[in-house]
Amino acid sequence: MKTALEKEDANFRPINTKFLQGEFQESFDIFYKTEAFGTAKFVKFASASPEHQDKVRKLIEEKEGTEDFFIQADDMMKYYSQATVHLRKMIDDPNLSLKEKTLKIYDVSKDIMKDFFEFNASPKILKSSEQVVELMDECLSSADADFHALFTITSKDYYTYTHSVNVGLYCLGYGVKTKMGSNDIRDLGLGGMLHDVGKTQIDAGILNKNGKLTFEEFEAIKAHAPLGQEILEGMKCHTAHVIEMAGQHHEQ
């Protein structure tokens, strides 16, 4: 049974306030968290009103976003929309290096996948990954794909959600390096990011088990590919190539 603290936490998501820099395209309430005697309380720091959004922007500029802030789970799509607006400006900034741009896009991609895998978010969240993949494609296409640089970015950690972003990033790098068409590069990167979504339907105890899996556990793990295909087919917004990558990435 979930504690009151866990139930309250489930309604809120941590955010990276650096992605709220600049002009706001979306408005949402922002909270900070307090705890007392095992009870969590999320206190509103800024409302969706423009004057309060200015308050958030000023805090970010003065403290470089060091505070931990949260938004309500229902506002995640607005947050990701705002993050991609911020990233678009970075991609267009000639003063930022390719690596700096790729790192920023990588961070947003990780957040999208983390929210899906760790917080049991609706598959609708994954629609945000389409914009991010397009930005990743554009970023990598702006110069020769440097696989050493990609490795330094993707070797930071290896949880399932990070692995998913890593695969997407490597797929994009491969597509750019081999001069594939833009639509194929986009599908390849998106398919790489989403290839393991079926693992959201697998028991976490099996996924995180230390030691050898039993026959039954291994059979359960193997089910994640067709389950991922079902999830993406149900979303009705991905190409056949993306869906096939989820459903067939363990064929060999």
CSV table of C-alpha atoms in Angstrom, one decimal:
chain,number,residue,atom,x,y,z
A,1,MET,CA,0.0,0.0,0.0
A,2,LYS,CA,1.3,3.4,-0.9
A,3,THR,CA,2.1,5.9,1.8
A,4,ALA,CA,0.6,9.4,1.8
A,5,LEU,CA,4.0,10.7,0.7
A,6,GLU,CA,4.1,8.3,-2.2
A,7,LYS,CA,0.6,9.2,-3.3
A,8,GLU,CA,1.3,12.9,-3.2
A,9,ASP,CA,4.6,12.4,-5.1
A,10,ALA,CA,2.7,10.5,-7.9
A,11,ASN,CA,0.8,13.7,-8.8
A,12,PHE,CA,3.9,15.8,-9.4
A,13,ARG,CA,7.0,15.6,-11.6
A,14,PRO,CA,10.4,17.2,-11.1
A,15,ILE,CA,11.5,19.6,-13.9
A,16,ASN,CA,14.7,21.1,-15.2
A,17,THR,CA,14.1,24.9,-14.7
A,18,LYS,CA,16.8,25.7,-17.2
A,19,PHE,CA,14.3,24.7,-19.9
A,20,LEU,CA,12.0,27.5,-18.8
A,21,GLN,CA,14.4,30.2,-19.8
A,22,GLY,CA,13.3,32.8,-22.3
A,23,GLU,CA,9.8,33.5,-23.5
A,24,PHE,CA,7.1,31.2,-22.3
A,25,GLN,CA,4.9,29.5,-24.9
A,26,GLU,CA,3.0,27.4,-22.4
A,27,SER,CA,1.8,28.3,-18.9
A,28,PHE,CA,1.6,26.0,-15.9
A,29,ASP,CA,1.8,26.2,-12.1
A,30,ILE,CA,5.2,25.5,-10.5
A,31,PHE,CA,5.6,24.0,-7.0
A,32,TYR,CA,8.3,23.3,-4.5
A,33,LYS,CA,8.2,20.4,-2.1
A,34,THR,CA,8.2,20.3,1.7
A,35,GLU,CA,8.1,17.3,4.0
A,36,ALA,CA,7.1,17.0,7.7
A,37,PHE,CA,6.4,13.8,9.7
A,38,GLY,CA,6.3,11.6,6.6
A,39,THR,CA,3.8,13.9,4.8
A,40,ALA,CA,4.7,15.6,1.6
A,41,LYS,CA,3.3,19.0,0.7
A,42,PHE,CA,3.7,20.7,-2.6
A,43,VAL,CA,3.5,24.4,-2.3
A,44,LYS,CA,2.7,26.6,-5.2
A,45,PHE,CA,5.7,28.8,-6.0
A,46,ALA,CA,4.4,30.4,-9.2
A,47,SER,CA,1.0,30.3,-11.0
A,48,ALA,CA,0.5,30.1,-14.7
A,49,SER,CA,-0.1,33.9,-14.8
A,50,PRO,CA,2.5,35.9,-16.9
A,51,GLU,CA,3.8,37.9,-13.9
A,52,HIS,CA,4.5,34.7,-11.9
A,53,GLN,CA,6.3,33.2,-14.9
A,54,ASP,CA,8.5,36.3,-14.9
A,55,LYS,CA,9.3,35.4,-11.2
A,56,VAL,CA,10.5,32.0,-12.3
A,57,ARG,CA,12.6,33.4,-15.1
A,58,LYS,CA,14.2,35.9,-12.7
A,59,LEU,CA,15.0,33.1,-10.3
A,60,ILE,CA,16.6,31.0,-13.0
A,61,GLU,CA,18.8,34.0,-14.1
A,62,GLU,CA,19.9,34.8,-10.6
A,63,LYS,CA,20.4,31.3,-9.2
A,64,GLU,CA,21.0,29.3,-12.4
A,65,GLY,CA,18.1,27.0,-11.7
A,66,THR,CA,19.6,25.4,-8.6
A,67,GLU,CA,16.2,25.1,-6.9
A,68,ASP,CA,14.2,21.8,-7.1
A,69,PHE,CA,10.8,22.6,-8.7
A,70,PHE,CA,7.9,20.4,-9.7
A,71,ILE,CA,4.8,20.6,-11.9
A,72,GLN,CA,1.6,18.6,-11.8
A,73,ALA,CA,1.7,15.4,-13.9
A,74,ASP,CA,-1.1,16.7,-16.1
A,75,ASP,CA,1.1,19.6,-17.2
A,76,MET,CA,4.0,17.4,-18.5
A,77,MET,CA,3.0,17.9,-22.2
A,78,LYS,CA,3.1,21.7,-21.7
A,79,TYR,CA,6.5,21.4,-20.0
A,80,TYR,CA,8.0,19.3,-22.9
A,81,SER,CA,6.5,21.7,-25.4
A,82,GLN,CA,8.3,24.6,-23.6
A,83,ALA,CA,11.5,22.6,-23.5
A,84,THR,CA,11.5,22.0,-27.2
A,85,VAL,CA,11.0,25.8,-27.8
A,86,HIS,CA,14.0,26.4,-25.7
A,87,LEU,CA,16.0,23.8,-27.5
A,88,ARG,CA,15.0,25.2,-30.9
A,89,LYS,CA,16.6,28.5,-29.9
A,90,MET,CA,19.8,26.7,-28.8
A,91,ILE,CA,20.0,24.8,-32.1
A,92,ASP,CA,19.9,28.2,-33.9
A,93,ASP,CA,22.6,29.7,-31.7
A,94,PRO,CA,25.8,29.9,-33.7
A,95,ASN,CA,27.8,30.5,-30.5
A,96,LEU,CA,27.0,26.9,-29.1
A,97,SER,CA,29.1,24.0,-30.2
A,98,LEU,CA,27.7,20.8,-31.7
A,99,LYS,CA,28.4,18.9,-28.5
A,100,GLU,CA,26.7,21.5,-26.3
A,101,LYS,CA,23.6,21.4,-28.5
A,102,THR,CA,23.5,17.6,-28.6
A,103,LEU,CA,23.9,17.4,-24.8
A,104,LYS,CA,20.9,19.7,-24.3
A,105,ILE,CA,18.8,17.7,-26.6
A,106,TYR,CA,20.0,14.5,-24.9
A,107,ASP,CA,18.8,15.8,-21.6
A,108,VAL,CA,15.3,16.5,-22.8
A,109,SER,CA,15.1,13.1,-24.5
A,110,LYS,CA,16.2,11.4,-21.3
A,111,ASP,CA,13.5,13.3,-19.4
A,112,ILE,CA,10.8,12.1,-21.8
A,113,MET,CA,11.9,8.5,-21.6
A,114,LYS,CA,12.4,8.7,-17.8
A,115,ASP,CA,8.9,10.0,-17.3
A,116,PHE,CA,7.5,7.1,-19.4
A,117,PHE,CA,9.5,4.3,-17.9
A,118,GLU,CA,9.7,5.4,-14.3
A,119,PHE,CA,6.5,7.3,-13.7
A,120,ASN,CA,4.2,5.1,-15.8
A,121,ALA,CA,3.2,8.1,-17.9
A,122,SER,CA,0.6,7.8,-20.7
A,123,PRO,CA,2.1,6.9,-24.1
A,124,LYS,CA,1.0,10.4,-25.2
A,125,ILE,CA,4.2,11.7,-23.6
A,126,LEU,CA,6.1,9.9,-26.2
A,127,LYS,CA,4.7,12.1,-28.9
A,128,SER,CA,7.0,14.8,-27.5
A,129,SER,CA,9.9,12.7,-28.6
A,130,GLU,CA,9.1,13.3,-32.3
A,131,GLN,CA,10.1,17.0,-31.9
A,132,VAL,CA,13.2,16.1,-30.0
A,133,VAL,CA,14.3,13.6,-32.6
A,134,GLU,CA,13.9,16.1,-35.3
A,135,LEU,CA,16.1,18.5,-33.4
A,136,MET,CA,18.6,15.8,-32.7
A,137,ASP,CA,18.7,15.0,-36.4
A,138,GLU,CA,19.1,18.7,-37.3
A,139,CYS,CA,21.9,19.1,-34.7
A,140,LEU,CA,23.8,16.0,-35.9
A,141,SER,CA,23.3,17.0,-39.6
A,142,SER,CA,24.9,20.3,-39.0
A,143,ALA,CA,28.3,18.7,-38.9
A,144,ASP,CA,29.9,15.3,-39.4
A,145,ALA,CA,28.6,12.8,-36.8
A,146,ASP,CA,31.4,12.3,-34.3
A,147,PHE,CA,30.9,8.9,-32.7
A,148,HIS,CA,33.6,9.6,-30.1
A,149,ALA,CA,31.7,12.7,-29.0
A,150,LEU,CA,28.4,10.7,-28.9
A,151,PHE,CA,30.1,8.1,-26.7
A,152,THR,CA,31.1,10.7,-24.2
A,153,ILE,CA,27.5,11.9,-24.0
A,154,THR,CA,25.8,8.5,-23.9
A,155,SER,CA,28.2,6.7,-21.5
A,156,LYS,CA,27.0,8.7,-18.4
A,157,ASP,CA,24.6,6.1,-17.2
A,158,TYR,CA,22.7,3.0,-18.5
A,159,TYR,CA,19.2,2.8,-17.1
A,160,THR,CA,16.6,1.5,-19.5
A,161,TYR,CA,15.4,5.0,-20.3
A,162,THR,CA,18.9,6.3,-20.9
A,163,HIS,CA,19.7,3.2,-23.0
A,164,SER,CA,16.7,4.1,-25.2
A,165,VAL,CA,18.0,7.6,-25.7
A,166,ASN,CA,21.5,6.3,-26.4
A,167,VAL,CA,20.2,4.0,-29.1
A,168,GLY,CA,18.3,6.8,-30.7
A,169,LEU,CA,21.3,9.0,-30.7
A,170,TYR,CA,23.6,6.4,-32.2
A,171,CYS,CA,20.9,5.6,-34.8
A,172,LEU,CA,20.8,9.3,-35.8
A,173,GLY,CA,24.6,9.4,-35.9
A,174,TYR,CA,24.6,6.4,-38.2
A,175,GLY,CA,22.0,7.8,-40.4
A,176,VAL,CA,23.8,11.1,-40.8
A,177,LYS,CA,27.1,9.4,-41.4
A,178,THR,CA,25.8,7.1,-44.1
A,179,LYS,CA,23.9,10.0,-45.7
A,180,MET,CA,20.4,8.5,-45.5
A,181,GLY,CA,17.4,10.6,-46.5
A,182,SER,CA,16.0,13.0,-43.8
A,183,ASN,CA,12.8,11.0,-43.3
A,184,ASP,CA,14.7,7.7,-42.9
A,185,ILE,CA,17.1,9.4,-40.4
A,186,ARG,CA,14.1,10.7,-38.4
A,187,ASP,CA,12.5,7.2,-38.4
A,188,LEU,CA,15.7,5.6,-37.4
A,189,GLY,CA,16.3,8.0,-34.5
A,190,LEU,CA,12.7,7.8,-33.3
A,191,GLY,CA,12.7,4.0,-33.6
A,192,GLY,CA,15.9,3.8,-31.6
A,193,MET,CA,14.5,6.0,-28.8
A,194,LEU,CA,11.2,4.0,-28.6
A,195,HIS,CA,12.5,0.5,-29.3
A,196,ASP,CA,12.2,-0.6,-25.6
A,197,VAL,CA,8.9,1.0,-24.7
A,198,GLY,CA,7.5,-2.5,-24.2
A,199,LYS,CA,9.6,-2.9,-21.1
A,200,THR,CA,7.1,-0.6,-19.3
A,201,GLN,CA,4.8,-3.6,-19.3
A,202,ILE,CA,7.4,-6.0,-17.7
A,203,ASP,CA,7.6,-6.4,-13.9
A,204,ALA,CA,10.3,-4.2,-12.5
A,205,GLY,CA,11.6,-7.0,-10.3
A,206,ILE,CA,12.5,-9.0,-13.4
A,207,LEU,CA,14.0,-6.1,-15.3
A,208,ASN,CA,16.2,-5.1,-12.3
A,209,LYS,CA,17.0,-8.6,-11.1
A,210,ASN,CA,20.6,-9.3,-10.1
A,211,GLY,CA,21.8,-12.7,-11.3
A,212,LYS,CA,20.5,-15.2,-13.8
A,213,LEU,CA,16.9,-15.1,-14.9
A,214,THR,CA,14.7,-18.2,-14.7
A,215,PHE,CA,13.2,-19.6,-17.8
A,216,GLU,CA,9.9,-18.0,-17.0
A,217,GLU,CA,11.5,-14.6,-16.3
A,218,PHE,CA,13.4,-14.7,-19.6
A,219,GLU,CA,10.2,-15.5,-21.5
A,220,ALA,CA,8.6,-12.5,-19.8
A,221,ILE,CA,11.5,-10.3,-20.9
A,222,LYS,CA,11.3,-11.5,-24.5
A,223,ALA,CA,7.7,-10.3,-24.6
A,224,HIS,CA,8.8,-6.6,-24.4
A,225,ALA,CA,9.3,-6.4,-28.2
A,226,PRO,CA,5.8,-7.3,-29.4
A,227,LEU,CA,4.4,-5.4,-26.4
A,228,GLY,CA,6.3,-2.3,-27.6
A,229,GLN,CA,4.9,-2.8,-31.1
A,230,GLU,CA,1.4,-2.9,-29.7
A,231,ILE,CA,1.9,0.3,-27.7
A,232,LEU,CA,3.2,2.3,-30.7
A,233,GLU,CA,0.5,0.9,-33.0
A,234,GLY,CA,-2.1,2.0,-30.5
A,235,MET,CA,-0.7,5.6,-30.6
A,236,LYS,CA,-1.5,5.8,-34.3
A,237,CYS,CA,1.1,8.5,-35.0
A,238,HIS,CA,4.3,6.5,-35.9
A,239,THR,CA,5.4,5.2,-39.2
A,240,ALA,CA,5.7,1.5,-40.0
A,241,HIS,CA,9.5,1.6,-39.7
A,242,VAL,CA,9.4,3.0,-36.2
A,243,ILE,CA,6.8,0.4,-35.1
A,244,GLU,CA,8.9,-2.4,-36.7
A,245,MET,CA,12.0,-1.3,-34.8
A,246,ALA,CA,10.1,-1.8,-31.5
A,247,GLY,CA,8.6,-5.1,-32.6
A,248,GLN,CA,11.6,-6.7,-34.3
A,249,HIS,CA,14.7,-5.4,-32.6
A,250,HIS,CA,15.4,-8.9,-31.1
A,251,GLU,CA,14.8,-10.9,-34.3
A,252,GLN,CA,18.4,-12.0,-34.5
